[in-house]
Amino acid sequence: MKEPGQYLAQVLKQRRQAKGWSLDQTSRNTGVSKAMLGQIERGESSPTVATLWKIATGFNAALSDFLEPPDIEDQGSVRQADELRHQPAVDQMLVATIFPYDAALGFEMFELTLMPGYTRSSEPHAPGVIEHVVLLRGEMELLIEGRWKLLLEGDAIRFAADRPHGYRNLGREPAVFHNLIHYPA
């Protein structure tokens, strides 16, 4: 399997070319600078998770499409978060793609780890995208409808992700949660 940055570089360039987009057009559609897109395609830059989201949203694609190849394993295969967890971007978030996006099911599922002090604002995803968050360990806050909501271990929440939202961990321990992201048909 390719390194995450190599895979991102390859898939970004392939998707851009498949759409017939120049770097300028890709920049307009994603809100990511032409210079940054070029650096990512050449494998010279590792973007933040927020930038990865902008790219995915600009392509009307799932985040996991840019993190790893589609899951070609048979159904019933066991996937271990400990084996999948990595830091796909320069910011302090660990990601394990539990279930990559599957168009037939309309969702992808991640285990995300926010390190202490980590805050990330997320721009709106495509219309109709809904996130489901279940906090496994630690505590964290979600920005929903302009207000931070505290989540404690075991809490679960569903929210419209087609609006600005955010994640933060003000605690002293990592916050680990599952995030199931549903994309409308």
mmCIF file with all atom_site columns, C-alpha atoms in Angstrom:
data_model
loop_
_atom_site.group_PDB
_atom_site.id
_atom_site.type_symbol
_atom_site.label_atom_id
_atom_site.label_alt_id
_atom_site.label_comp_id
_atom_site.label_asym_id
_atom_site.label_entity_id
_atom_site.label_seq_id
_atom_site.pdbx_PDB_ins_code
_atom_site.Cartn_x
_atom_site.Cartn_y
_atom_site.Cartn_z
_atom_site.occupancy
_atom_site.B_iso_or_equiv
_atom_site.pdbx_formal_charge
_atom_site.auth_seq_id
_atom_site.auth_comp_id
_atom_site.auth_asym_id
_atom_site.auth_atom_id
_atom_site.pdbx_PDB_model_num
ATOM 1   C CA . MET A 1 1   ? 0.000   0.000   0.000   1.00 0.00 ? 1   MET A CA 1
ATOM 2   C CA . LYS A 1 2   ? 1.236   3.489   -0.815  1.00 0.00 ? 2   LYS A CA 1
ATOM 3   C CA . GLU A 1 3   ? 2.113   5.982   1.895   1.00 0.00 ? 3   GLU A CA 1
ATOM 4   C CA . PRO A 1 4   ? -0.912  8.222   2.668   1.00 0.00 ? 4   PRO A CA 1
ATOM 5   C CA . GLY A 1 5   ? 0.701   11.283  1.041   1.00 0.00 ? 5   GLY A CA 1
ATOM 6   C CA . GLN A 1 6   ? 1.569   9.323   -2.108  1.00 0.00 ? 6   GLN A CA 1
ATOM 7   C CA . TYR A 1 7   ? -1.954  7.960   -2.373  1.00 0.00 ? 7   TYR A CA 1
ATOM 8   C CA . LEU A 1 8   ? -3.463  11.421  -1.877  1.00 0.00 ? 8   LEU A CA 1
ATOM 9   C CA . ALA A 1 9   ? -1.173  12.880  -4.551  1.00 0.00 ? 9   ALA A CA 1
ATOM 10  C CA . GLN A 1 10  ? -2.139  10.169  -7.016  1.00 0.00 ? 10  GLN A CA 1
ATOM 11  C CA . VAL A 1 11  ? -5.897  10.236  -6.400  1.00 0.00 ? 11  VAL A CA 1
ATOM 12  C CA . LEU A 1 12  ? -6.087  14.043  -6.418  1.00 0.00 ? 12  LEU A CA 1
ATOM 13  C CA . LYS A 1 13  ? -4.344  14.240  -9.777  1.00 0.00 ? 13  LYS A CA 1
ATOM 14  C CA . GLN A 1 14  ? -6.433  11.375  -11.234 1.00 0.00 ? 14  GLN A CA 1
ATOM 15  C CA . ARG A 1 15  ? -9.728  12.906  -10.097 1.00 0.00 ? 15  ARG A CA 1
ATOM 16  C CA . ARG A 1 16  ? -8.772  16.357  -11.290 1.00 0.00 ? 16  ARG A CA 1
ATOM 17  C CA . GLN A 1 17  ? -7.769  15.047  -14.713 1.00 0.00 ? 17  GLN A CA 1
ATOM 18  C CA . ALA A 1 18  ? -10.881 12.842  -14.966 1.00 0.00 ? 18  ALA A CA 1
ATOM 19  C CA . LYS A 1 19  ? -13.008 15.966  -14.528 1.00 0.00 ? 19  LYS A CA 1
ATOM 20  C CA . GLY A 1 20  ? -10.852 17.865  -16.991 1.00 0.00 ? 20  GLY A CA 1
ATOM 21  C CA . TRP A 1 21  ? -10.091 20.490  -14.349 1.00 0.00 ? 21  TRP A CA 1
ATOM 22  C CA . SER A 1 22  ? -6.997  22.652  -14.346 1.00 0.00 ? 22  SER A CA 1
ATOM 23  C CA . LEU A 1 23  ? -5.391  23.466  -11.015 1.00 0.00 ? 23  LEU A CA 1
ATOM 24  C CA . ASP A 1 24  ? -7.146  26.852  -11.256 1.00 0.00 ? 24  ASP A CA 1
ATOM 25  C CA . GLN A 1 25  ? -10.562 25.190  -11.679 1.00 0.00 ? 25  GLN A CA 1
ATOM 26  C CA . THR A 1 26  ? -9.811  22.743  -8.870  1.00 0.00 ? 26  THR A CA 1
ATOM 27  C CA . SER A 1 27  ? -8.840  25.662  -6.634  1.00 0.00 ? 27  SER A CA 1
ATOM 28  C CA . ARG A 1 28  ? -12.125 27.439  -7.388  1.00 0.00 ? 28  ARG A CA 1
ATOM 29  C CA . ASN A 1 29  ? -14.171 24.290  -6.671  1.00 0.00 ? 29  ASN A CA 1
ATOM 30  C CA . THR A 1 30  ? -12.366 23.313  -3.462  1.00 0.00 ? 30  THR A CA 1
ATOM 31  C CA . GLY A 1 31  ? -11.342 26.639  -1.943  1.00 0.00 ? 31  GLY A CA 1
ATOM 32  C CA . VAL A 1 32  ? -7.765  25.325  -1.681  1.00 0.00 ? 32  VAL A CA 1
ATOM 33  C CA . SER A 1 33  ? -5.043  27.442  -3.276  1.00 0.00 ? 33  SER A CA 1
ATOM 34  C CA . LYS A 1 34  ? -3.583  26.415  -6.616  1.00 0.00 ? 34  LYS A CA 1
ATOM 35  C CA . ALA A 1 35  ? -0.116  26.399  -5.038  1.00 0.00 ? 35  ALA A CA 1
ATOM 36  C CA . MET A 1 36  ? -1.208  24.039  -2.245  1.00 0.00 ? 36  MET A CA 1
ATOM 37  C CA . LEU A 1 37  ? -2.972  21.709  -4.709  1.00 0.00 ? 37  LEU A CA 1
ATOM 38  C CA . GLY A 1 38  ? 0.174   21.556  -6.829  1.00 0.00 ? 38  GLY A CA 1
ATOM 39  C CA . GLN A 1 39  ? 2.300   20.790  -3.774  1.00 0.00 ? 39  GLN A CA 1
ATOM 40  C CA . ILE A 1 40  ? -0.090  18.018  -2.719  1.00 0.00 ? 40  ILE A CA 1
ATOM 41  C CA . GLU A 1 41  ? -0.074  16.486  -6.215  1.00 0.00 ? 41  GLU A CA 1
ATOM 42  C CA . ARG A 1 42  ? 3.738   16.498  -6.251  1.00 0.00 ? 42  ARG A CA 1
ATOM 43  C CA . GLY A 1 43  ? 3.858   14.949  -2.775  1.00 0.00 ? 43  GLY A CA 1
ATOM 44  C CA . GLU A 1 44  ? 5.628   18.036  -1.405  1.00 0.00 ? 44  GLU A CA 1
ATOM 45  C CA . SER A 1 45  ? 2.991   19.027  1.141   1.00 0.00 ? 45  SER A CA 1
ATOM 46  C CA . SER A 1 46  ? 0.867   17.268  3.717   1.00 0.00 ? 46  SER A CA 1
ATOM 47  C CA . PRO A 1 47  ? -2.438  19.132  4.126   1.00 0.00 ? 47  PRO A CA 1
ATOM 48  C CA . THR A 1 48  ? -4.492  19.536  7.281   1.00 0.00 ? 48  THR A CA 1
ATOM 49  C CA . VAL A 1 49  ? -7.640  17.472  7.785   1.00 0.00 ? 49  VAL A CA 1
ATOM 50  C CA . ALA A 1 50  ? -9.646  20.656  7.135   1.00 0.00 ? 50  ALA A CA 1
ATOM 51  C CA . THR A 1 51  ? -7.925  20.994  3.754   1.00 0.00 ? 51  THR A CA 1
ATOM 52  C CA . LEU A 1 52  ? -8.616  17.329  2.964   1.00 0.00 ? 52  LEU A CA 1
ATOM 53  C CA . TRP A 1 53  ? -12.290 17.976  3.715   1.00 0.00 ? 53  TRP A CA 1
ATOM 54  C CA . LYS A 1 54  ? -12.311 21.001  1.393   1.00 0.00 ? 54  LYS A CA 1
ATOM 55  C CA . ILE A 1 55  ? -10.843 18.878  -1.381  1.00 0.00 ? 55  ILE A CA 1
ATOM 56  C CA . ALA A 1 56  ? -13.346 16.054  -0.841  1.00 0.00 ? 56  ALA A CA 1
ATOM 57  C CA . THR A 1 57  ? -16.278 18.479  -0.718  1.00 0.00 ? 57  THR A CA 1
ATOM 58  C CA . GLY A 1 58  ? -15.072 20.273  -3.858  1.00 0.00 ? 58  GLY A CA 1
ATOM 59  C CA . PHE A 1 59  ? -15.041 16.968  -5.704  1.00 0.00 ? 59  PHE A CA 1
ATOM 60  C CA . ASN A 1 60  ? -18.414 16.003  -4.165  1.00 0.00 ? 60  ASN A CA 1
ATOM 61  C CA . ALA A 1 61  ? -16.654 12.951  -2.754  1.00 0.00 ? 61  ALA A CA 1
ATOM 62  C CA . ALA A 1 62  ? -16.219 11.177  0.561   1.00 0.00 ? 62  ALA A CA 1
ATOM 63  C CA . LEU A 1 63  ? -13.196 11.977  2.736   1.00 0.00 ? 63  LEU A CA 1
ATOM 64  C CA . SER A 1 64  ? -12.071 8.341   2.753   1.00 0.00 ? 64  SER A CA 1
ATOM 65  C CA . ASP A 1 65  ? -11.802 8.459   -1.078  1.00 0.00 ? 65  ASP A CA 1
ATOM 66  C CA . PHE A 1 66  ? -8.689  10.602  -0.559  1.00 0.00 ? 66  PHE A CA 1
ATOM 67  C CA . LEU A 1 67  ? -7.237  8.643   2.380   1.00 0.00 ? 67  LEU A CA 1
ATOM 68  C CA . GLU A 1 68  ? -6.999  5.084   1.108   1.00 0.00 ? 68  GLU A CA 1
ATOM 69  C CA . PRO A 1 69  ? -7.969  2.859   -1.830  1.00 0.00 ? 69  PRO A CA 1
ATOM 70  C CA . PRO A 1 70  ? -11.524 1.496   -1.849  1.00 0.00 ? 70  PRO A CA 1
ATOM 71  C CA . ASP A 1 71  ? -12.024 -1.497  0.419   1.00 0.00 ? 71  ASP A CA 1
ATOM 72  C CA . ILE A 1 72  ? -11.905 -4.569  -1.800  1.00 0.00 ? 72  ILE A CA 1
ATOM 73  C CA . GLU A 1 73  ? -12.001 -7.106  1.026   1.00 0.00 ? 73  GLU A CA 1
ATOM 74  C CA . ASP A 1 74  ? -14.884 -9.534  1.283   1.00 0.00 ? 74  ASP A CA 1
ATOM 75  C CA . GLN A 1 75  ? -17.722 -8.708  3.608   1.00 0.00 ? 75  GLN A CA 1
ATOM 76  C CA . GLY A 1 76  ? -17.165 -10.215 7.011   1.00 0.00 ? 76  GLY A CA 1
ATOM 77  C CA . SER A 1 77  ? -13.488 -9.222  7.144   1.00 0.00 ? 77  SER A CA 1
ATOM 78  C CA . VAL A 1 78  ? -12.463 -7.909  10.540  1.00 0.00 ? 78  VAL A CA 1
ATOM 79  C CA . ARG A 1 79  ? -10.861 -4.460  10.547  1.00 0.00 ? 79  ARG A CA 1
ATOM 80  C CA . GLN A 1 80  ? -8.799  -3.379  13.581  1.00 0.00 ? 80  GLN A CA 1
ATOM 81  C CA . ALA A 1 81  ? -8.590  0.337   14.367  1.00 0.00 ? 81  ALA A CA 1
ATOM 82  C CA . ASP A 1 82  ? -5.146  -0.215  15.950  1.00 0.00 ? 82  ASP A CA 1
ATOM 83  C CA . GLU A 1 83  ? -3.834  -1.463  12.583  1.00 0.00 ? 83  GLU A CA 1
ATOM 84  C CA . LEU A 1 84  ? -5.564  1.278   10.555  1.00 0.00 ? 84  LEU A CA 1
ATOM 85  C CA . ARG A 1 85  ? -4.817  4.321   12.732  1.00 0.00 ? 85  ARG A CA 1
ATOM 86  C CA . HIS A 1 86  ? -2.453  6.907   11.279  1.00 0.00 ? 86  HIS A CA 1
ATOM 87  C CA . GLN A 1 87  ? -1.897  10.642  11.093  1.00 0.00 ? 87  GLN A CA 1
ATOM 88  C CA . PRO A 1 88  ? -2.977  11.510  7.523   1.00 0.00 ? 88  PRO A CA 1
ATOM 89  C CA . ALA A 1 89  ? -2.327  15.231  7.838   1.00 0.00 ? 89  ALA A CA 1
ATOM 90  C CA . VAL A 1 90  ? -0.043  17.677  9.580   1.00 0.00 ? 90  VAL A CA 1
ATOM 91  C CA . ASP A 1 91  ? -2.509  18.468  12.360  1.00 0.00 ? 91  ASP A CA 1
ATOM 92  C CA . GLN A 1 92  ? -2.940  16.563  15.615  1.00 0.00 ? 92  GLN A CA 1
ATOM 93  C CA . MET A 1 93  ? -5.707  14.162  14.642  1.00 0.00 ? 93  MET A CA 1
ATOM 94  C CA . LEU A 1 94  ? -5.288  10.418  14.250  1.00 0.00 ? 94  LEU A CA 1
ATOM 95  C CA . VAL A 1 95  ? -7.578  8.661   11.795  1.00 0.00 ? 95  VAL A CA 1
ATOM 96  C CA . ALA A 1 96  ? -8.551  5.019   11.338  1.00 0.00 ? 96  ALA A CA 1
ATOM 97  C CA . THR A 1 97  ? -10.841 4.445   8.371   1.00 0.00 ? 97  THR A CA 1
ATOM 98  C CA . ILE A 1 98  ? -13.021 1.698   9.841   1.00 0.00 ? 98  ILE A CA 1
ATOM 99  C CA . PHE A 1 99  ? -15.248 1.486   6.750   1.00 0.00 ? 99  PHE A CA 1
ATOM 100 C CA . PRO A 1 100 ? -14.262 3.463   3.639   1.00 0.00 ? 100 PRO A CA 1
ATOM 101 C CA . TYR A 1 101 ? -17.093 5.098   1.721   1.00 0.00 ? 101 TYR A CA 1
ATOM 102 C CA . ASP A 1 102 ? -19.415 2.657   -0.027  1.00 0.00 ? 102 ASP A CA 1
ATOM 103 C CA . ALA A 1 103 ? -21.849 4.247   -2.496  1.00 0.00 ? 103 ALA A CA 1
ATOM 104 C CA . ALA A 1 104 ? -24.328 1.380   -2.074  1.00 0.00 ? 104 ALA A CA 1
ATOM 105 C CA . LEU A 1 105 ? -24.557 2.094   1.656   1.00 0.00 ? 105 LEU A CA 1
ATOM 106 C CA . GLY A 1 106 ? -24.032 5.868   1.510   1.00 0.00 ? 106 GLY A CA 1
ATOM 107 C CA . PHE A 1 107 ? -21.625 6.163   4.444   1.00 0.00 ? 107 PHE A CA 1
ATOM 108 C CA . GLU A 1 108 ? -18.071 5.972   5.690   1.00 0.00 ? 108 GLU A CA 1
ATOM 109 C CA . MET A 1 109 ? -16.984 5.388   9.285   1.00 0.00 ? 109 MET A CA 1
ATOM 110 C CA . PHE A 1 110 ? -13.877 6.580   11.097  1.00 0.00 ? 110 PHE A CA 1
ATOM 111 C CA . GLU A 1 111 ? -12.285 6.256   14.489  1.00 0.00 ? 111 GLU A CA 1
ATOM 112 C CA . LEU A 1 112 ? -10.855 9.722   15.186  1.00 0.00 ? 112 LEU A CA 1
ATOM 113 C CA . THR A 1 113 ? -8.478  10.719  17.978  1.00 0.00 ? 113 THR A CA 1
ATOM 114 C CA . LEU A 1 114 ? -8.194  14.359  19.036  1.00 0.00 ? 114 LEU A CA 1
ATOM 115 C CA . MET A 1 115 ? -5.022  15.075  20.958  1.00 0.00 ? 115 MET A CA 1
ATOM 116 C CA . PRO A 1 116 ? -5.200  17.370  24.029  1.00 0.00 ? 116 PRO A CA 1
ATOM 117 C CA . GLY A 1 117 ? -5.586  21.001  23.013  1.00 0.00 ? 117 GLY A CA 1
ATOM 118 C CA . TYR A 1 118 ? -6.683  20.141  19.462  1.00 0.00 ? 118 TYR A CA 1
ATOM 119 C CA . THR A 1 119 ? -9.370  22.288  17.834  1.00 0.00 ? 119 THR A CA 1
ATOM 120 C CA . ARG A 1 120 ? -10.634 22.026  14.282  1.00 0.00 ? 120 ARG A CA 1
ATOM 121 C CA . SER A 1 121 ? -13.275 24.057  12.546  1.00 0.00 ? 121 SER A CA 1
ATOM 122 C CA . SER A 1 122 ? -14.993 22.382  9.636   1.00 0.00 ? 122 SER A CA 1
ATOM 123 C CA . GLU A 1 123 ? -16.637 24.153  6.769   1.00 0.00 ? 123 GLU A CA 1
ATOM 124 C CA . PRO A 1 124 ? -20.000 22.809  5.611   1.00 0.00 ? 124 PRO A CA 1
ATOM 125 C CA . HIS A 1 125 ? -19.901 19.523  3.739   1.00 0.00 ? 125 HIS A CA 1
ATOM 126 C CA . ALA A 1 126 ? -22.119 18.849  0.725   1.00 0.00 ? 126 ALA A CA 1
ATOM 127 C CA . PRO A 1 127 ? -25.873 19.419  1.199   1.00 0.00 ? 127 PRO A CA 1
ATOM 128 C CA . GLY A 1 128 ? -27.562 16.642  3.162   1.00 0.00 ? 128 GLY A CA 1
ATOM 129 C CA . VAL A 1 129 ? -24.408 15.194  4.766   1.00 0.00 ? 129 VAL A CA 1
ATOM 130 C CA . ILE A 1 130 ? -25.069 14.021  8.328   1.00 0.00 ? 130 ILE A CA 1
ATOM 131 C CA . GLU A 1 131 ? -22.469 13.052  10.932  1.00 0.00 ? 131 GLU A CA 1
ATOM 132 C CA . HIS A 1 132 ? -23.022 10.618  13.798  1.00 0.00 ? 132 HIS A CA 1
ATOM 133 C CA . VAL A 1 133 ? -20.480 10.913  16.642  1.00 0.00 ? 133 VAL A CA 1
ATOM 134 C CA . VAL A 1 134 ? -20.068 8.398   19.485  1.00 0.00 ? 134 VAL A CA 1
ATOM 135 C CA . LEU A 1 135 ? -17.428 9.299   22.081  1.00 0.00 ? 135 LEU A CA 1
ATOM 136 C CA . LEU A 1 136 ? -15.506 6.190   23.167  1.00 0.00 ? 136 LEU A CA 1
ATOM 137 C CA . ARG A 1 137 ? -12.859 7.675   25.497  1.00 0.00 ? 137 ARG A CA 1
ATOM 138 C CA . GLY A 1 138 ? -12.134 11.027  27.061  1.00 0.00 ? 138 GLY A CA 1
ATOM 139 C CA . GLU A 1 139 ? -14.228 14.131  26.595  1.00 0.00 ? 139 GLU A CA 1
ATOM 140 C CA . MET A 1 140 ? -14.600 16.582  23.752  1.00 0.00 ? 140 MET A CA 1
ATOM 141 C CA . GLU A 1 141 ? -16.765 19.371  22.462  1.00 0.00 ? 141 GLU A CA 1
ATOM 142 C CA . LEU A 1 142 ? -18.617 19.707  19.180  1.00 0.00 ? 142 LEU A CA 1
ATOM 143 C CA . LEU A 1 143 ? -19.526 23.011  17.611  1.00 0.00 ? 143 LEU A CA 1
ATOM 144 C CA . ILE A 1 144 ? -23.075 22.659  16.309  1.00 0.00 ? 144 ILE A CA 1
ATOM 145 C CA . GLU A 1 145 ? -25.354 25.551  15.356  1.00 0.00 ? 145 GLU A CA 1
ATOM 146 C CA . GLY A 1 146 ? -22.761 28.015  16.683  1.00 0.00 ? 146 GLY A CA 1
ATOM 147 C CA . ARG A 1 147 ? -22.573 26.513  20.198  1.00 0.00 ? 147 ARG A CA 1
ATOM 148 C CA . TRP A 1 148 ? -20.039 24.131  21.748  1.00 0.00 ? 148 TRP A CA 1
ATOM 149 C CA . LYS A 1 149 ? -21.659 20.982  23.182  1.00 0.00 ? 149 LYS A CA 1
ATOM 150 C CA . LEU A 1 150 ? -19.744 18.942  25.741  1.00 0.00 ? 150 LEU A CA 1
ATOM 151 C CA . LEU A 1 151 ? -19.621 15.194  25.094  1.00 0.00 ? 151 LEU A CA 1
ATOM 152 C CA . LEU A 1 152 ? -18.603 12.750  27.799  1.00 0.00 ? 152 LEU A CA 1
ATOM 153 C CA . GLU A 1 153 ? -17.558 9.143   27.381  1.00 0.00 ? 153 GLU A CA 1
ATOM 154 C CA . GLY A 1 154 ? -20.446 7.120   25.927  1.00 0.00 ? 154 GLY A CA 1
ATOM 155 C CA . ASP A 1 155 ? -22.351 10.152  24.582  1.00 0.00 ? 155 ASP A CA 1
ATOM 156 C CA . ALA A 1 156 ? -23.667 10.040  21.024  1.00 0.00 ? 156 ALA A CA 1
ATOM 157 C CA . ILE A 1 157 ? -24.989 12.799  18.798  1.00 0.00 ? 157 ILE A CA 1
ATOM 158 C CA . ARG A 1 158 ? -26.167 13.219  15.209  1.00 0.00 ? 158 ARG A CA 1
ATOM 159 C CA . PHE A 1 159 ? -26.002 16.558  13.406  1.00 0.00 ? 159 PHE A CA 1
ATOM 160 C CA . ALA A 1 160 ? -26.280 18.182  9.994   1.00 0.00 ? 160 ALA A CA 1
ATOM 161 C CA . ALA A 1 161 ? -22.726 18.505  8.705   1.00 0.00 ? 161 ALA A CA 1
ATOM 162 C CA . ASP A 1 162 ? -23.742 20.670  5.768   1.00 0.00 ? 162 ASP A CA 1
ATOM 163 C CA . ARG A 1 163 ? -23.325 23.640  8.107   1.00 0.00 ? 163 ARG A CA 1
ATOM 164 C CA . PRO A 1 164 ? -20.193 24.977  9.803   1.00 0.00 ? 164 PRO A CA 1
ATOM 165 C CA . HIS A 1 165 ? -19.188 22.748  12.725  1.00 0.00 ? 165 HIS A CA 1
ATOM 166 C CA . GLY A 1 166 ? -16.115 21.914  14.763  1.00 0.00 ? 166 GLY A CA 1
ATOM 167 C CA . TYR A 1 167 ? -14.353 19.563  17.137  1.00 0.00 ? 167 TYR A CA 1
ATOM 168 C CA . ARG A 1 168 ? -12.129 20.311  20.099  1.00 0.00 ? 168 ARG A CA 1
ATOM 169 C CA . ASN A 1 169 ? -10.463 18.581  23.003  1.00 0.00 ? 169 ASN A CA 1
ATOM 170 C CA . LEU A 1 170 ? -9.753  20.899  25.906  1.00 0.00 ? 170 LEU A CA 1
ATOM 171 C CA . GLY A 1 171 ? -8.903  17.980  28.208  1.00 0.00 ? 171 GLY A CA 1
ATOM 172 C CA . ARG A 1 172 ? -5.578  16.470  29.182  1.00 0.00 ? 172 ARG A CA 1
ATOM 173 C CA . GLU A 1 173 ? -6.167  13.060  27.584  1.00 0.00 ? 173 GLU A CA 1
ATOM 174 C CA . PRO A 1 174 ? -6.846  12.120  23.965  1.00 0.00 ? 174 PRO A CA 1
ATOM 175 C CA . ALA A 1 175 ? -10.523 12.026  22.961  1.00 0.00 ? 175 ALA A CA 1
ATOM 176 C CA . VAL A 1 176 ? -11.382 8.983   20.826  1.00 0.00 ? 176 VAL A CA 1
ATOM 177 C CA . PHE A 1 177 ? -14.658 8.755   18.933  1.00 0.00 ? 177 PHE A CA 1
ATOM 178 C CA . HIS A 1 178 ? -16.397 7.029   16.075  1.00 0.00 ? 178 HIS A CA 1
ATOM 179 C CA . ASN A 1 179 ? -17.689 9.265   13.319  1.00 0.00 ? 179 ASN A CA 1
ATOM 180 C CA . LEU A 1 180 ? -20.140 7.790   10.825  1.00 0.00 ? 180 LEU A CA 1
ATOM 181 C CA . ILE A 1 181 ? -20.676 10.180  7.928   1.00 0.00 ? 181 ILE A CA 1
ATOM 182 C CA . HIS A 1 182 ? -23.770 9.659   5.800   1.00 0.00 ? 182 HIS A CA 1
ATOM 183 C CA . TYR A 1 183 ? -23.955 11.092  2.290   1.00 0.00 ? 183 TYR A CA 1
ATOM 184 C CA . PRO A 1 184 ? -27.354 11.531  0.606   1.00 0.00 ? 184 PRO A CA 1
ATOM 185 C CA . ALA A 1 185 ? -28.070 9.512   -2.524  1.00 0.00 ? 185 ALA A CA 1
#
